[in-house]
XYZ file of C-alpha atoms in Angstrom:
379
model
C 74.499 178.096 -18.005
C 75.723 174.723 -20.094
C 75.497 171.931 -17.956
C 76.069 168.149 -18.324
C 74.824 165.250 -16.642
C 76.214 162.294 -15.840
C 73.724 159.369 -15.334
C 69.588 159.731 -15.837
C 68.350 157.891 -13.753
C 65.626 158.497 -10.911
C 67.528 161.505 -9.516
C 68.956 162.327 -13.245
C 65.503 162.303 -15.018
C 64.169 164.466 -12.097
C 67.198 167.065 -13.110
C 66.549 167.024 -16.489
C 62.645 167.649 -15.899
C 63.944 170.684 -13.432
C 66.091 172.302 -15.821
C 64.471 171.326 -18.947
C 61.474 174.188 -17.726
C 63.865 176.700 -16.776
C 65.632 179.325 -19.390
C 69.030 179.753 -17.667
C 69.849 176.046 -17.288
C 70.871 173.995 -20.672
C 71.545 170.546 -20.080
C 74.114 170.138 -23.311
C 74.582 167.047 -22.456
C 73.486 163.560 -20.638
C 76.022 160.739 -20.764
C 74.533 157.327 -20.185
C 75.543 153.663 -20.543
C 73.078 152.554 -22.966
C 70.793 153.843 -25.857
C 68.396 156.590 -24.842
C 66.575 157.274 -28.145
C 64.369 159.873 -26.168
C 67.276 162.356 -25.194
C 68.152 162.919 -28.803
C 71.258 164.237 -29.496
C 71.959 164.903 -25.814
C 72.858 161.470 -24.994
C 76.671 160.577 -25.477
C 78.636 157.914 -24.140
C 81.893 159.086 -23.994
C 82.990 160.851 -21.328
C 85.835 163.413 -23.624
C 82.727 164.805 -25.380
C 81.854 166.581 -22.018
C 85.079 167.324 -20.753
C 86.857 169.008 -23.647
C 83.647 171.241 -24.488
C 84.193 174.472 -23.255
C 80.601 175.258 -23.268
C 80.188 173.302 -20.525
C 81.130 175.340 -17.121
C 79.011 172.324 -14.480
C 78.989 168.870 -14.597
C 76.084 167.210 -12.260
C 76.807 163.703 -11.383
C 74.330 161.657 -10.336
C 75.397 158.271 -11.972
C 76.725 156.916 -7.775
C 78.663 154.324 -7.221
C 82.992 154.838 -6.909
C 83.912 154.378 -9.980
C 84.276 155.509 -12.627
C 82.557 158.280 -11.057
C 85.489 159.416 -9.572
C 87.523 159.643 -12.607
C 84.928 161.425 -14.265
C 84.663 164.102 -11.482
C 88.325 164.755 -10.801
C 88.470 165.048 -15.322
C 85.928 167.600 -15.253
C 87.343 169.849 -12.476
C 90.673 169.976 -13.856
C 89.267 170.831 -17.124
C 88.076 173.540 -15.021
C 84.206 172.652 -14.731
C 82.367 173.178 -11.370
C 80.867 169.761 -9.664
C 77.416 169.163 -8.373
C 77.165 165.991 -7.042
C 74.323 163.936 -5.337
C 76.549 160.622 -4.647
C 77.551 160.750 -0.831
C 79.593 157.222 -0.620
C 81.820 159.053 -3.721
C 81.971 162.361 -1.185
C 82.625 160.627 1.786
C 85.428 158.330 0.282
C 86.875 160.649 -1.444
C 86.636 163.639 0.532
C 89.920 164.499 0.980
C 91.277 163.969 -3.105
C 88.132 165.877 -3.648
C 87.627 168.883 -1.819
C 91.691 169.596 -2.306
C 90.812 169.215 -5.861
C 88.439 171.571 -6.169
C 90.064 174.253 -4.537
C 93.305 173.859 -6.584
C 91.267 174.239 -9.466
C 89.483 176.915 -8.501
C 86.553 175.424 -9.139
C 82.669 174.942 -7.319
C 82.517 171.403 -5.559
C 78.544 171.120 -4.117
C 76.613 167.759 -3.308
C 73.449 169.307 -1.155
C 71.910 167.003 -1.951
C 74.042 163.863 -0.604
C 72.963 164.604 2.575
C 69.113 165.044 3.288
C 68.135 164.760 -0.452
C 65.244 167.744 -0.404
C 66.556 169.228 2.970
C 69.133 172.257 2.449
C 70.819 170.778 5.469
C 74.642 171.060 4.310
C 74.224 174.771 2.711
C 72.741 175.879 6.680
C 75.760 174.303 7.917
C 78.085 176.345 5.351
C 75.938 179.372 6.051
C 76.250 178.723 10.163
C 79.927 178.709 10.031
C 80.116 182.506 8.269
C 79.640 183.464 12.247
C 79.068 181.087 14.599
C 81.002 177.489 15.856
C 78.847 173.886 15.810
C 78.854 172.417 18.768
C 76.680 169.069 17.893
C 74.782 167.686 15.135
C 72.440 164.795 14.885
C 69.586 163.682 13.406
C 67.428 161.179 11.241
C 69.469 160.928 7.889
C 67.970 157.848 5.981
C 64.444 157.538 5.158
C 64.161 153.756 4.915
C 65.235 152.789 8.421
C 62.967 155.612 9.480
C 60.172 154.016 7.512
C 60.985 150.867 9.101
C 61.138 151.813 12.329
C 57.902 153.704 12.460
C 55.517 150.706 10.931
C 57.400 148.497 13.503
C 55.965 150.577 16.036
C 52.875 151.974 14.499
C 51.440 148.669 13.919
C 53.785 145.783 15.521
C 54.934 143.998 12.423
C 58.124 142.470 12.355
C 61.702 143.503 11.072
C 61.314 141.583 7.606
C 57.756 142.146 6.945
C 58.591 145.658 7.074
C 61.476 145.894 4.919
C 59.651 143.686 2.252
C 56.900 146.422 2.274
C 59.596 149.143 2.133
C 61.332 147.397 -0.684
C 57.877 147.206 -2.627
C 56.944 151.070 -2.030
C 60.335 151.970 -3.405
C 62.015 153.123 -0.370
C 64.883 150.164 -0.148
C 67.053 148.835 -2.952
C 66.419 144.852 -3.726
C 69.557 144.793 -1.513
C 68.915 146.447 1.312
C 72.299 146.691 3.054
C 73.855 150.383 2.659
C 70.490 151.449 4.651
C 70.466 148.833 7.095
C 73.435 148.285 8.139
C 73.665 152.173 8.326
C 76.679 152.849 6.199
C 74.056 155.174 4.063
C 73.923 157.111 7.068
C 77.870 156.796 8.273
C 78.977 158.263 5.074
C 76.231 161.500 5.330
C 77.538 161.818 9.080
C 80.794 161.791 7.533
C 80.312 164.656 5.109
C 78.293 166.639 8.043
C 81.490 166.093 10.462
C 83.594 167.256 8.222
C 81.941 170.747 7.249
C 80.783 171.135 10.635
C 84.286 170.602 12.187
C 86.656 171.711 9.349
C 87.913 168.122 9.816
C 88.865 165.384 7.469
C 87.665 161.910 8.904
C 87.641 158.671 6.724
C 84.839 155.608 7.179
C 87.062 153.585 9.368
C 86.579 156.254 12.030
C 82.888 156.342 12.156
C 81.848 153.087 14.102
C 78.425 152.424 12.848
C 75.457 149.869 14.564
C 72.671 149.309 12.491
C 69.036 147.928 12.784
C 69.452 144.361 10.240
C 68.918 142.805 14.092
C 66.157 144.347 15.578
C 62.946 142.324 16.521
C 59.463 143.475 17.976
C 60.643 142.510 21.431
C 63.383 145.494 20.956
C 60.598 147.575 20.020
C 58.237 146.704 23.056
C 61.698 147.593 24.904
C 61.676 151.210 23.982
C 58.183 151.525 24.619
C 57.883 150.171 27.471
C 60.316 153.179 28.676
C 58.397 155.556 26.931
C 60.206 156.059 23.797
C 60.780 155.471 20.138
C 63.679 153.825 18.560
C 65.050 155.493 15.642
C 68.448 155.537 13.715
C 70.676 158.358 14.268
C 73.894 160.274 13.262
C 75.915 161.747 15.884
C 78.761 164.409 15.661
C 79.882 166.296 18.228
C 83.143 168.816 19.340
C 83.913 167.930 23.015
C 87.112 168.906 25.162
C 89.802 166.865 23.630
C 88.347 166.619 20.309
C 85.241 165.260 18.602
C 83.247 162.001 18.633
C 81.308 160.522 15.650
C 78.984 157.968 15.415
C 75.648 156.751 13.839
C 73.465 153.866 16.040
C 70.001 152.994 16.635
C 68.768 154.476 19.507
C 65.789 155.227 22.249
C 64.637 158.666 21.783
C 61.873 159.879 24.390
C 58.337 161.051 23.371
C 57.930 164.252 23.026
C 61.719 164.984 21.308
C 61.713 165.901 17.871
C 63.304 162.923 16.395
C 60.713 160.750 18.168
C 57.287 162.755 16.122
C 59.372 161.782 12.838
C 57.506 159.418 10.305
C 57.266 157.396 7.810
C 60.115 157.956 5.413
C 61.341 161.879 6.998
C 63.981 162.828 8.297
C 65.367 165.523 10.541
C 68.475 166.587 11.560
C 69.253 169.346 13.488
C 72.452 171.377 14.846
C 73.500 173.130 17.995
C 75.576 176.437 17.760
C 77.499 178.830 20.473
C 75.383 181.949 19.753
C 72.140 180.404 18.212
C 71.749 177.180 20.133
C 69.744 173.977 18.329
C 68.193 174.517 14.913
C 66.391 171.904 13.127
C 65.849 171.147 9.489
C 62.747 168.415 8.166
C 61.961 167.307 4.982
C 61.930 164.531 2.346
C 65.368 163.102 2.639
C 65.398 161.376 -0.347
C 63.180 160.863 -3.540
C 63.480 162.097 -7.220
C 62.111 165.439 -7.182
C 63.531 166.310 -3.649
C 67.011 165.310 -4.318
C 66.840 167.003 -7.942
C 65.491 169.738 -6.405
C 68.785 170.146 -4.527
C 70.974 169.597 -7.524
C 69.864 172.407 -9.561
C 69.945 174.784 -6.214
C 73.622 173.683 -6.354
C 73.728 174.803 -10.178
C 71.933 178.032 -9.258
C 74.597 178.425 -6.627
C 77.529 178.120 -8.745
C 75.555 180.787 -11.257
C 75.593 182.963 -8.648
C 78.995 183.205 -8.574
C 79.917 179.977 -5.885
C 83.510 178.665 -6.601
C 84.153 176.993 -3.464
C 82.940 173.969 -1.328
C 81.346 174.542 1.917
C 84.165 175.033 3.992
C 88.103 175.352 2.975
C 89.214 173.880 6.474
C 90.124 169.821 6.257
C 92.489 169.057 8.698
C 93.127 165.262 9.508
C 91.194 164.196 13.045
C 90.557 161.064 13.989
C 87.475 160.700 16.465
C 87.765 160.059 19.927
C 84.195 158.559 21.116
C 85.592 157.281 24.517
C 85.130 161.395 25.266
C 81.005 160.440 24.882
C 79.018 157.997 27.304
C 75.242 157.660 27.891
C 73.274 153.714 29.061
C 72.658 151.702 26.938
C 69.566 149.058 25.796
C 71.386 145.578 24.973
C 69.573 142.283 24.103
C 72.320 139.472 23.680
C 71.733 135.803 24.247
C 74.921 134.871 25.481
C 76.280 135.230 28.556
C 79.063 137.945 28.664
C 80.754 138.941 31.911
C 81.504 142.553 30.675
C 77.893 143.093 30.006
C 76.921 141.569 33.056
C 79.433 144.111 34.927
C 77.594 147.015 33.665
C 74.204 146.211 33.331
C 71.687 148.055 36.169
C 67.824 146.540 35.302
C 66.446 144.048 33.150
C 63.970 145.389 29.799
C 61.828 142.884 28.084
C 64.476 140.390 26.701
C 67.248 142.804 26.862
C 69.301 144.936 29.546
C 69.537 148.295 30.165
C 73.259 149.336 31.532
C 74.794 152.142 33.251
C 76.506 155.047 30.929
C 79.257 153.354 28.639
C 81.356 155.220 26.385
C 80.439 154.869 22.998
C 84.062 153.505 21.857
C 83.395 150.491 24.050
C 79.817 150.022 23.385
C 80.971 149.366 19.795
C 83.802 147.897 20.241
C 82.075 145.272 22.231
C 79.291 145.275 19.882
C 81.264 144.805 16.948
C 83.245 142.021 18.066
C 80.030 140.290 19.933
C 78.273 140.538 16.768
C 80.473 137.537 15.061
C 79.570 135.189 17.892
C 76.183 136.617 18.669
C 74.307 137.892 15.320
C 71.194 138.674 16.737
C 72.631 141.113 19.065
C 71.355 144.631 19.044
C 71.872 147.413 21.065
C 70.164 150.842 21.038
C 71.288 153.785 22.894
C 69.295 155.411 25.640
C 68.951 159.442 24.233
């Protein structure tokens, strides 16, 4: 099979190294922004030279970002070419344009690799639904909270220390935000919601808490009630409908998601017939992710001409249908917190089971008076 690339970057050389040793793969092309003298005649900069060669049957993107990825994606499917993709904010976005896409053109739409990088997490959850219904899903899904997270407990260093390490090894971008802040992980809980549920839910659904706020005295908070705090993704189908959510939270030892290190992750998802099934791995990382990419080329080989599931119907979540306590540590004196709160924990509160629409709805709008507010639930 012709392929083309789009982007060579970190994930993009790792692709080209992948395919480069195999026989059945030809990457025709590679379109980048500036000179590449070293992919010879590969390299092209405009776009047309892809889409109009007929040679071409997939087009890997792995450039990110919204645009113009976007155009570039919806050109080559309507020209007919199958789309691997490793850019989840693009998927996640644009699920709904794309995934309707793809299936009018009769075309392959795959992006493994979005969500768990090296982990075949989203190709389990296409193969679960052949037979079975997904109750839950949840797991670790970024690797640089996780990283940040375990040192903070491992060894007691601060929030910022941390992230400055993480930032030096590689594991978070000079602007940390997307992984921080957890939209990283909102958008893969996004794509995993939607397969999982045959739904079609946009970003402003998802409320998402993440960990920019948390300080060692939130991590002697966990401890001292014997668990780990770790960022996780939550989807799950409940009478009524579903609830979706991604927060930091207090995971007891001994659970999987609490043994998780360094940069790992885990997620893991809980069926009618086959109950909870887990899948670890390197979530992110050049040859991980690549590895993915070309699976998803192999795929479509095979004979794949579809995306993982052909159901998308438009759901809004409901998370006042979920409730568990809470661990809150605000400065300010707030009557509504005060109202639910049961025991005091370090410099924080633990409180009684809240529904997770107003946890984060309080939260969010705490947050603007109260920045240093963080809240983790109790798992």
């Amino acid at each position: 099979m012709k392929i083309a690339l789009l982007g060579c970057g970190v994930v993009g050389g790792g692709v080209l190294d992948i395919c480069d040793a195999r026989e059945d793969i030809e990457v025709k092309y590679v379109l980048v922004r500036r000179d590449r003298p070293e992919l010879g005649a590969r390299a092209v900069k405009d776009i047309s030279t892809i889409i109009n060669d007929k040679e071409v049957e997939t087009v890997v993107e792995v450039m990110g970002g919204l645009s113009p990825a976007y155009e570039y994606v919806c050109a080559a499917m309507k020209a007919g070419k199958s789309v691997v993709t490793a850019n989840k904010h693009l998927v996640a976005h644009y699920y709904k344009e794309l995934t309707s896409l793809a299936r009018e053109c009769g075309v392959a739409l795959r992006c493994t690799p979005a969500v768990g990088g090296g982990i075949p997490w989203l190709k389990n959850l296409e193969r679960v639904l052949r037979l079975d219904k997904v109750k839950s899903f949840s797991g670790i899904m970024n690797g640089t909270t996780n990283f940040i997270l375990d040192a903070m407990h491992f060894d007691g260093r601060d929030f910022s220390e941390v992230l400055s390490q993480a930032q030096k090894l590689g594991y978070a971008e000079a602007d940390p935000s997307a992984d921080i802040d957890g939209l990283d992980i909102q958008r893969k809980c996004i794509i995993s919601a939607n397969v999982a549920f045959g739904v079609c839910v946009g970003e402003a659904d998802v409320p998402v808490f993440g960990i920019r706020s948390i300080c060692s005295a939130d991590i002697a908070a966990a401890e001292r009630l014997g668990c780990v705090c770790k960022m996780l993704a939550f989807g799950k189908a409940l009478d009524g409908g579903i609830s979706v959510y991604v927060e930091p939270c207090f995971v007891k030892h001994g659970e999987l998601e609490a043994a998780v290190s360094t940069n790992r992750n885990v997620i893991s998802f809980e069926t009618e017939l086959t109950g909870k099934e887990s899948f670890y791995g390197q979530g992110a990382g050049r040859y991980p992710t690549a590895y993915n990419v070309a699976e998803d080329v192999l795929d479509i080989m095979g004979g794949e001409k579809s995306f993982y599931t052909d159901k998308a119907e438009p759901a809004t979540p409901d998370n006042s249908l979920d409730a568990h306590a809470y661990y809150v540590r605000c400065a300010v004196n707030d009557e509504w917190l005060s109202s639910v709160a049961v025991e005091r924990c370090c410099e924080g509160v633990v409180t009684e089971p809240v529904t997770v629409a107003k946890m984060h709805e309080w939260a969010s709008k705490m947050k603007e008076v109260e920045p240093s507010l963080f809240i983790a639930g109790l798992v």
